[in-house]
Amino acid sequence: MPPTSVPNPTTPVRRAWTLPVALAAGLLAGMLLGWLAGGRVVLGVAIVAVAEIVLLLTRFGHVAQSIMPAPARAATPRHDHLQMRTRRLASNLRDLRRTASQLPDAVVLLDQDQHVRWCNHAAETLLGLRLPQDRGVQLRQRLQASELAGWLQQGGEREPLHDTIAPGKPDSQISVSLLPFGRRQQVLLARDTSHVTRLEQMRRDFVANVSHELRTPLTVIHGYLELIDPEDAPALAPVLGEMRAQSKRMGQIVEDLLTLSRLETQHRVEDERVPMAPLLATLRKEAEALSQGRHAVAVEADAGLDLLGSPKDLHSALSNLVSNAVRYTPAGGSITIRWRRSDDGATYSVSDTGYGIPASHLARLTERFYRVSSSRSRGTGGTGLGLSIVKHVLNLHQARLSIESEPGHGSTFACHFSPERLLAPTAGHDES
Ligand code: ADP
């Protein structure tokens, strides 16, 4: 640290004019004293002049001493205090470095051009960096062959990179984030998430296996229930009806869980053209079949665009929203399916005039088995997994879901697709 000049509190602060004025005043006083002492004006002036010269020499002596270089001076208590503080700061800094180097998470300090300034032990293990060899090396060049380099190139500060292979430990996965630090510098943090990823994988496998195992027995039970004719045992007819409905619901839950497991493990979809005009016509028919004349169903489609993605998954997601609108709108209400261009792509939306959803529930609706009203959901044959499936399908198509709702007035569920997912329709597919 460069030495800073500390003003000496014992040095009087004088203005430039004080010295000449003091000298003149002294001489005048000398003249006056000389005259009073019997007209010896010259003698009075001389005595005062000598006194002033002595005073000035003493003063200059102090000033010369105060501007002498530090080592020439004797150590002062203040100097000792400064030295002690410097030593304490250096020791704190050492402790801080030692602590950071022992952190289980990787920490890399980067300068404004993402050159490595320092990293800890975990960074050496997880990212494969070595100090001092890698000091000053540009990080994205050093990690060139990894997904991390591409993420750094695209300005990783925007969002963290999750579950990527650790460049220095290929059997581990890490989550990485980049934070601004100091003056245009950055600190890169990486955490080993292999354990969490393994647990997540175990959960997924468990759900998929259980669902798969349940599928066959449920199909058998449902099949036998269908075979029994309620007229053969009229007393059991209501029980039989309930058993059939419940086994059908269980079958649907199993199917939805299997769909979710598949969507979760999938990272991308096979892109195909999804002609929207016939799809919208199908969705309308499905809504009318489910509603059985209890609602007015309308389609407004003026986007004049097709989608690019998985026809099966997109149909499943878009029809889920239609089925929810029918199930959560009392008889006499209306349902409108829209497909429109928007400022940033195109939007598919389903509006209803149904029960609506209180704002406090909106953020959690896409969680598995989250329901605003369990009895209403079960009463209408819901599995509690529909919106979760919608969210996963949209994620795979880089689209997002937005929900607007007012209790008692209805809801609008909208899927926003970006321009990369839109295609001009080919001849032969009319908008309905
Ligand atoms: P469910 O099978 O229960 O309908 P979803 O995941 O499709 O499961 O929906 C989750 C919950 O969101 C539903 O239980 C319901 O409470 C609420 N919900 C979904 N769509 C609507 C809608 N159009 N109007 C009112 N509530 C809705």
Coordinates of C-alpha atoms in Angstrom, one line a residue, residues 21-375:
V21 CA 2.1 41.3 9.5
A22 CA 3.5 39.8 12.8
L23 CA 7.0 41.1 11.9
A24 CA 5.7 44.6 11.0
A25 CA 3.6 44.7 14.2
G26 CA 6.7 43.6 16.2
L27 CA 8.8 46.4 14.7
L28 CA 6.2 49.0 15.4
A29 CA 5.9 47.8 19.0
G30 CA 9.7 48.1 19.2
M31 CA 9.6 51.7 17.9
L32 CA 6.9 52.6 20.5
L33 CA 8.8 50.9 23.4
G34 CA 12.0 52.7 22.3
W35 CA 10.3 56.1 22.2
L36 CA 8.6 55.5 25.5
A37 CA 12.0 54.5 27.0
G38 CA 13.5 57.9 26.4
G39 CA 13.4 58.4 22.6
R40 CA 15.6 55.3 21.8
V41 CA 13.6 54.3 18.9
V42 CA 16.5 52.6 16.9
L43 CA 17.5 50.6 20.0
G44 CA 13.9 49.4 20.5
V45 CA 13.6 48.3 16.9
A46 CA 17.0 46.5 17.0
I47 CA 16.0 44.5 20.1
V48 CA 12.7 43.5 18.6
A49 CA 14.4 42.6 15.3
V50 CA 16.9 40.3 17.1
A51 CA 14.1 38.6 19.1
E52 CA 12.1 38.0 15.9
I53 CA 15.1 36.5 14.1
V54 CA 15.6 34.1 17.1
L55 CA 12.0 33.1 17.0
L56 CA 12.0 32.5 13.3
L57 CA 15.1 30.3 13.5
T58 CA 13.4 28.2 16.2
R59 CA 10.3 27.9 14.1
F60 CA 12.2 26.9 10.9
G61 CA 14.0 24.3 13.0
H62 CA 10.7 22.7 13.9
V63 CA 9.5 22.7 10.3
A64 CA 12.8 21.2 9.0
Q65 CA 12.4 18.5 11.6
S66 CA 8.8 17.7 10.6
I67 CA 9.7 17.4 6.9
M68 CA 12.7 15.2 7.4
P69 CA 12.3 11.6 5.8
A70 CA 10.5 9.2 8.1
P71 CA 13.4 6.8 8.9
A72 CA 15.4 9.7 10.2
R73 CA 12.8 10.4 12.8
A74 CA 12.4 8.5 16.0
A75 CA 9.5 5.9 16.0
T76 CA 6.4 7.6 17.3
P77 CA 3.4 5.8 19.0
R78 CA 1.4 6.6 15.9
H79 CA 4.0 4.9 13.6
D80 CA 3.9 1.8 15.8
H81 CA 0.1 1.8 15.7
L82 CA 0.1 1.9 11.9
Q83 CA 2.6 -0.9 11.7
M84 CA 0.5 -3.0 14.0
R85 CA -2.6 -2.4 11.9
T86 CA -0.8 -3.4 8.7
R87 CA 0.4 -6.6 10.3
R88 CA -3.1 -7.4 11.5
L89 CA -4.6 -6.7 8.1
A90 CA -2.0 -9.0 6.4
S91 CA -2.8 -11.7 8.9
N92 CA -6.6 -11.3 8.3
L93 CA -5.9 -11.5 4.5
R94 CA -3.9 -14.7 5.0
D95 CA -6.7 -16.3 7.1
L96 CA -9.3 -15.3 4.5
R97 CA -7.3 -16.9 1.7
R98 CA -6.7 -20.0 3.8
T99 CA -10.4 -20.3 4.5
A100 CA -11.4 -19.8 0.8
S101 CA -8.8 -22.3 -0.3
Q102 CA -10.4 -24.9 2.0
L103 CA -14.0 -24.3 0.8
P104 CA -15.7 -27.4 -0.6
D105 CA -17.0 -25.3 -3.5
A106 CA -14.7 -24.1 -6.3
V107 CA -13.9 -20.4 -6.2
V108 CA -12.0 -18.7 -9.1
L109 CA -11.3 -15.0 -9.1
L110 CA -11.3 -13.6 -12.7
D111 CA -10.2 -10.2 -14.0
Q112 CA -12.2 -8.1 -16.4
D113 CA -11.1 -10.3 -19.4
Q114 CA -11.8 -13.5 -17.5
H115 CA -8.2 -14.3 -16.9
V116 CA -7.6 -16.4 -13.8
R117 CA -6.2 -14.4 -10.8
W118 CA -6.6 -17.0 -8.1
C119 CA -8.4 -20.2 -7.4
N120 CA -8.9 -22.6 -4.4
H121 CA -8.2 -26.3 -4.1
A122 CA -11.7 -27.3 -5.0
A123 CA -11.3 -25.4 -8.3
E124 CA -8.2 -27.4 -9.0
T125 CA -10.1 -30.6 -8.4
L126 CA -13.4 -29.8 -10.2
L127 CA -12.2 -27.5 -13.0
G128 CA -8.7 -29.0 -13.4
L129 CA -6.9 -25.6 -12.9
R130 CA -3.4 -25.4 -11.5
L131 CA -1.7 -22.6 -9.7
P132 CA 0.7 -20.9 -10.4
Q133 CA 0.8 -22.2 -14.0
D134 CA -2.8 -21.1 -14.8
R135 CA -2.5 -17.6 -13.3
G136 CA -3.2 -15.1 -16.0
V137 CA -4.7 -17.8 -18.4
Q138 CA -8.1 -17.0 -19.9
L139 CA -10.6 -19.4 -18.3
R140 CA -12.7 -20.1 -21.4
Q141 CA -9.6 -21.0 -23.4
R142 CA -8.3 -23.2 -20.6
L143 CA -11.6 -25.1 -20.4
Q144 CA -12.1 -25.0 -24.2
A145 CA -13.5 -28.5 -24.7
S146 CA -16.2 -28.2 -22.0
E147 CA -19.8 -26.9 -22.0
L148 CA -18.6 -24.4 -19.4
A149 CA -16.4 -22.6 -22.0
G150 CA -19.5 -22.0 -24.2
W151 CA -21.5 -20.8 -21.2
L152 CA -18.7 -18.3 -20.3
Q153 CA -18.5 -17.2 -23.9
Q154 CA -22.2 -16.3 -23.8
G155 CA -21.8 -14.2 -20.7
G156 CA -22.6 -16.7 -18.0
E157 CA -23.5 -13.9 -15.5
R158 CA -27.1 -14.0 -16.8
E159 CA -28.0 -17.4 -15.4
P160 CA -26.3 -20.3 -13.7
L161 CA -25.2 -23.4 -15.6
H162 CA -26.8 -26.5 -13.9
D163 CA -25.6 -30.1 -13.9
T164 CA -22.7 -29.9 -16.3
I165 CA -19.8 -32.3 -16.4
A166 CA -16.9 -31.1 -14.2
P167 CA -13.9 -30.5 -16.5
G168 CA -11.4 -31.7 -13.9
K169 CA -13.5 -34.7 -12.7
P170 CA -15.5 -36.2 -15.6
D171 CA -17.5 -38.5 -13.3
S172 CA -18.9 -35.6 -11.4
Q173 CA -21.5 -33.0 -12.2
I174 CA -21.3 -29.3 -11.1
S175 CA -23.6 -26.3 -11.0
V176 CA -21.7 -23.1 -11.9
S177 CA -22.5 -19.4 -11.4
L178 CA -20.6 -16.3 -12.2
L179 CA -20.9 -13.2 -10.0
P180 CA -19.7 -9.6 -10.6
F181 CA -17.1 -8.6 -8.1
G182 CA -15.0 -5.5 -7.4
R183 CA -14.2 -3.4 -10.5
R184 CA -15.5 -5.3 -13.5
Q185 CA -14.0 -8.5 -12.1
Q186 CA -15.9 -11.7 -11.6
V187 CA -15.9 -14.6 -9.2
L188 CA -16.8 -18.1 -10.5
L189 CA -18.4 -20.5 -8.1
A190 CA -18.9 -24.2 -8.9
R191 CA -20.6 -26.8 -6.6
D192 CA -20.4 -30.5 -7.0
T193 CA -24.0 -31.6 -7.5
S194 CA -23.3 -35.3 -8.3
H195 CA -25.0 -36.4 -5.1
V196 CA -28.2 -34.4 -5.7
T197 CA -28.3 -35.5 -9.4
R198 CA -27.9 -39.2 -8.3
L199 CA -30.8 -38.8 -5.8
E200 CA -32.9 -37.0 -8.4
Q201 CA -32.2 -39.9 -10.8
M202 CA -33.2 -42.4 -8.1
R203 CA -36.4 -40.6 -7.5
R204 CA -37.2 -40.5 -11.3
D205 CA -36.3 -44.2 -11.7
F206 CA -38.5 -45.1 -8.6
V207 CA -41.5 -43.2 -9.9
A208 CA -41.1 -44.6 -13.4
N209 CA -40.7 -48.2 -12.1
V210 CA -43.6 -48.1 -9.7
S211 CA -45.8 -46.6 -12.5
H212 CA -44.7 -49.3 -14.9
E213 CA -45.3 -52.1 -12.4
L214 CA -48.8 -50.8 -11.6
R215 CA -49.8 -50.5 -15.2
T216 CA -50.4 -54.2 -15.9
P217 CA -52.4 -55.1 -12.7
L218 CA -54.5 -52.0 -13.1
T219 CA -55.3 -52.9 -16.7
V220 CA -56.4 -56.4 -15.6
I221 CA -58.6 -55.1 -12.8
H222 CA -60.1 -52.5 -15.1
G223 CA -60.7 -55.1 -17.8
Y224 CA -62.5 -57.5 -15.4
L225 CA -64.6 -54.7 -13.9
E226 CA -65.8 -53.8 -17.5
L227 CA -66.8 -57.4 -18.0
I228 CA -69.2 -57.5 -15.0
D229 CA -72.6 -56.5 -16.1
P230 CA -74.3 -54.4 -13.4
E231 CA -77.7 -56.0 -14.4
D232 CA -76.4 -59.3 -13.1
A233 CA -76.1 -57.9 -9.6
P234 CA -78.3 -54.8 -9.4
A235 CA -77.6 -54.3 -5.7
L236 CA -73.9 -53.8 -6.5
A237 CA -74.4 -51.5 -9.5
P238 CA -73.5 -48.3 -7.6
V239 CA -70.4 -49.9 -6.1
L240 CA -69.4 -51.3 -9.5
G241 CA -69.8 -47.9 -11.1
E242 CA -67.5 -46.3 -8.4
M243 CA -64.9 -49.1 -8.8
R244 CA -64.8 -48.6 -12.5
A245 CA -64.4 -44.8 -12.2
Q246 CA -61.6 -45.2 -9.6
S247 CA -59.7 -47.8 -11.5
K248 CA -59.9 -45.6 -14.6
R249 CA -58.6 -42.6 -12.6
M250 CA -55.7 -44.8 -11.3
G251 CA -54.9 -45.9 -14.8
Q252 CA -54.8 -42.2 -15.9
I253 CA -52.5 -41.3 -13.0
V254 CA -50.1 -44.1 -13.9
E255 CA -50.2 -42.9 -17.6
D256 CA -49.5 -39.3 -16.6
L257 CA -46.7 -40.3 -14.3
L258 CA -45.1 -42.3 -17.1
T259 CA -45.5 -39.3 -19.4
L260 CA -43.8 -37.1 -16.9
S261 CA -40.9 -39.5 -16.3
R262 CA -40.3 -39.6 -20.1
L263 CA -40.5 -35.8 -20.4
E264 CA -38.1 -35.3 -17.5
T265 CA -35.4 -37.5 -18.9
Q266 CA -35.8 -36.0 -22.4
H267 CA -33.5 -33.1 -23.2
R268 CA -34.8 -32.3 -26.6
V269 CA -37.7 -33.2 -29.0
E270 CA -37.6 -34.6 -32.5
D271 CA -38.7 -31.6 -34.5
E272 CA -41.6 -32.1 -36.9
R273 CA -44.1 -29.7 -38.5
V274 CA -47.2 -29.5 -36.3
P275 CA -50.0 -28.1 -38.6
M276 CA -52.1 -25.9 -36.3
A277 CA -55.3 -25.7 -38.3
P278 CA -56.2 -29.4 -37.9
L279 CA -54.9 -29.5 -34.4
L280 CA -57.2 -26.6 -33.4
A281 CA -60.1 -28.3 -35.0
T282 CA -59.3 -31.5 -33.0
L283 CA -59.0 -29.5 -29.8
R284 CA -62.4 -27.9 -30.4
K285 CA -64.0 -31.3 -30.9
E286 CA -62.4 -32.6 -27.7
A287 CA -63.7 -29.7 -25.8
E288 CA -67.2 -30.2 -27.1
A289 CA -67.1 -33.9 -26.4
L290 CA -66.0 -33.3 -22.8
S291 CA -68.5 -30.4 -22.3
Q292 CA -71.4 -32.3 -23.8
G293 CA -73.2 -29.1 -24.7
R294 CA -72.8 -27.5 -21.3
H295 CA -70.4 -24.7 -22.6
A296 CA -70.1 -22.5 -25.6
V297 CA -66.7 -23.4 -27.3
A298 CA -65.1 -20.9 -29.7
V299 CA -61.8 -21.0 -31.7
E300 CA -60.1 -17.7 -32.8
A301 CA -57.1 -18.5 -35.0
D302 CA -55.5 -15.8 -37.0
A303 CA -51.8 -16.5 -36.5
G304 CA -51.5 -18.3 -39.9
L305 CA -48.6 -20.2 -38.5
D306 CA -47.7 -23.8 -37.8
L307 CA -45.5 -25.1 -34.9
L308 CA -42.2 -26.9 -35.0
G309 CA -41.9 -29.7 -32.3
S310 CA -43.3 -33.0 -31.2
P311 CA -46.9 -33.4 -32.5
K312 CA -47.8 -35.9 -29.7
D313 CA -46.4 -33.8 -26.8
L314 CA -47.8 -30.5 -28.1
H315 CA -51.3 -32.1 -28.6
S316 CA -51.1 -33.5 -25.0
A317 CA -50.1 -30.1 -23.5
L318 CA -52.6 -27.9 -25.5
S319 CA -55.5 -30.3 -24.9
N320 CA -54.7 -30.4 -21.2
L321 CA -55.5 -26.7 -21.0
V322 CA -58.7 -27.2 -22.9
S323 CA -59.8 -30.1 -20.7
N324 CA -59.1 -28.0 -17.6
A325 CA -61.1 -25.1 -18.9
V326 CA -64.1 -27.4 -19.4
R327 CA -63.7 -29.1 -16.1
Y328 CA -63.3 -25.9 -14.1
T329 CA -66.1 -23.9 -15.7
P330 CA -69.7 -24.4 -14.5
A331 CA -72.4 -25.2 -17.1
G332 CA -73.4 -22.2 -19.1
G333 CA -69.9 -20.7 -19.3
S334 CA -67.8 -20.2 -22.4
I335 CA -64.4 -21.4 -23.5
T336 CA -62.3 -19.6 -26.1
I337 CA -59.2 -21.2 -27.8
R338 CA -56.9 -18.6 -29.4
W339 CA -53.9 -18.9 -31.7
R340 CA -52.4 -15.5 -32.4
R341 CA -49.2 -13.8 -33.4
S342 CA -47.6 -11.8 -30.7
D343 CA -44.7 -9.2 -30.5
D344 CA -42.2 -12.0 -29.8
G345 CA -43.6 -15.0 -31.7
A346 CA -47.1 -16.6 -31.3
T347 CA -49.4 -17.4 -28.4
Y348 CA -51.8 -20.3 -27.9
S349 CA -54.3 -19.5 -25.1
V350 CA -57.4 -21.0 -23.6
S351 CA -59.8 -18.6 -21.7
D352 CA -62.7 -19.6 -19.7
T353 CA -65.4 -18.0 -17.6
G354 CA -65.1 -20.5 -14.8
Y355 CA -64.3 -20.6 -11.1
G356 CA -60.9 -18.8 -11.5
I357 CA -57.9 -19.2 -9.2
P358 CA -56.9 -17.0 -6.2
A359 CA -53.6 -15.3 -6.9
S360 CA -51.8 -17.0 -4.0
H361 CA -52.1 -20.4 -5.8
L362 CA -50.9 -19.3 -9.3
A363 CA -47.1 -19.8 -8.7
R364 CA -47.5 -23.4 -7.5
L365 CA -50.1 -24.7 -10.1
T366 CA -47.5 -26.5 -12.2
E367 CA -46.2 -28.6 -9.3
R368 CA -47.2 -32.3 -9.3
F369 CA -50.4 -33.0 -7.5
Y370 CA -50.9 -29.3 -6.6
R371 CA -54.6 -28.5 -6.6
V372 CA -56.6 -25.5 -5.6
S373 CA -59.5 -27.6 -4.5
S374 CA -58.8 -31.4 -4.3
S375 CA -62.5 -32.4 -4.2

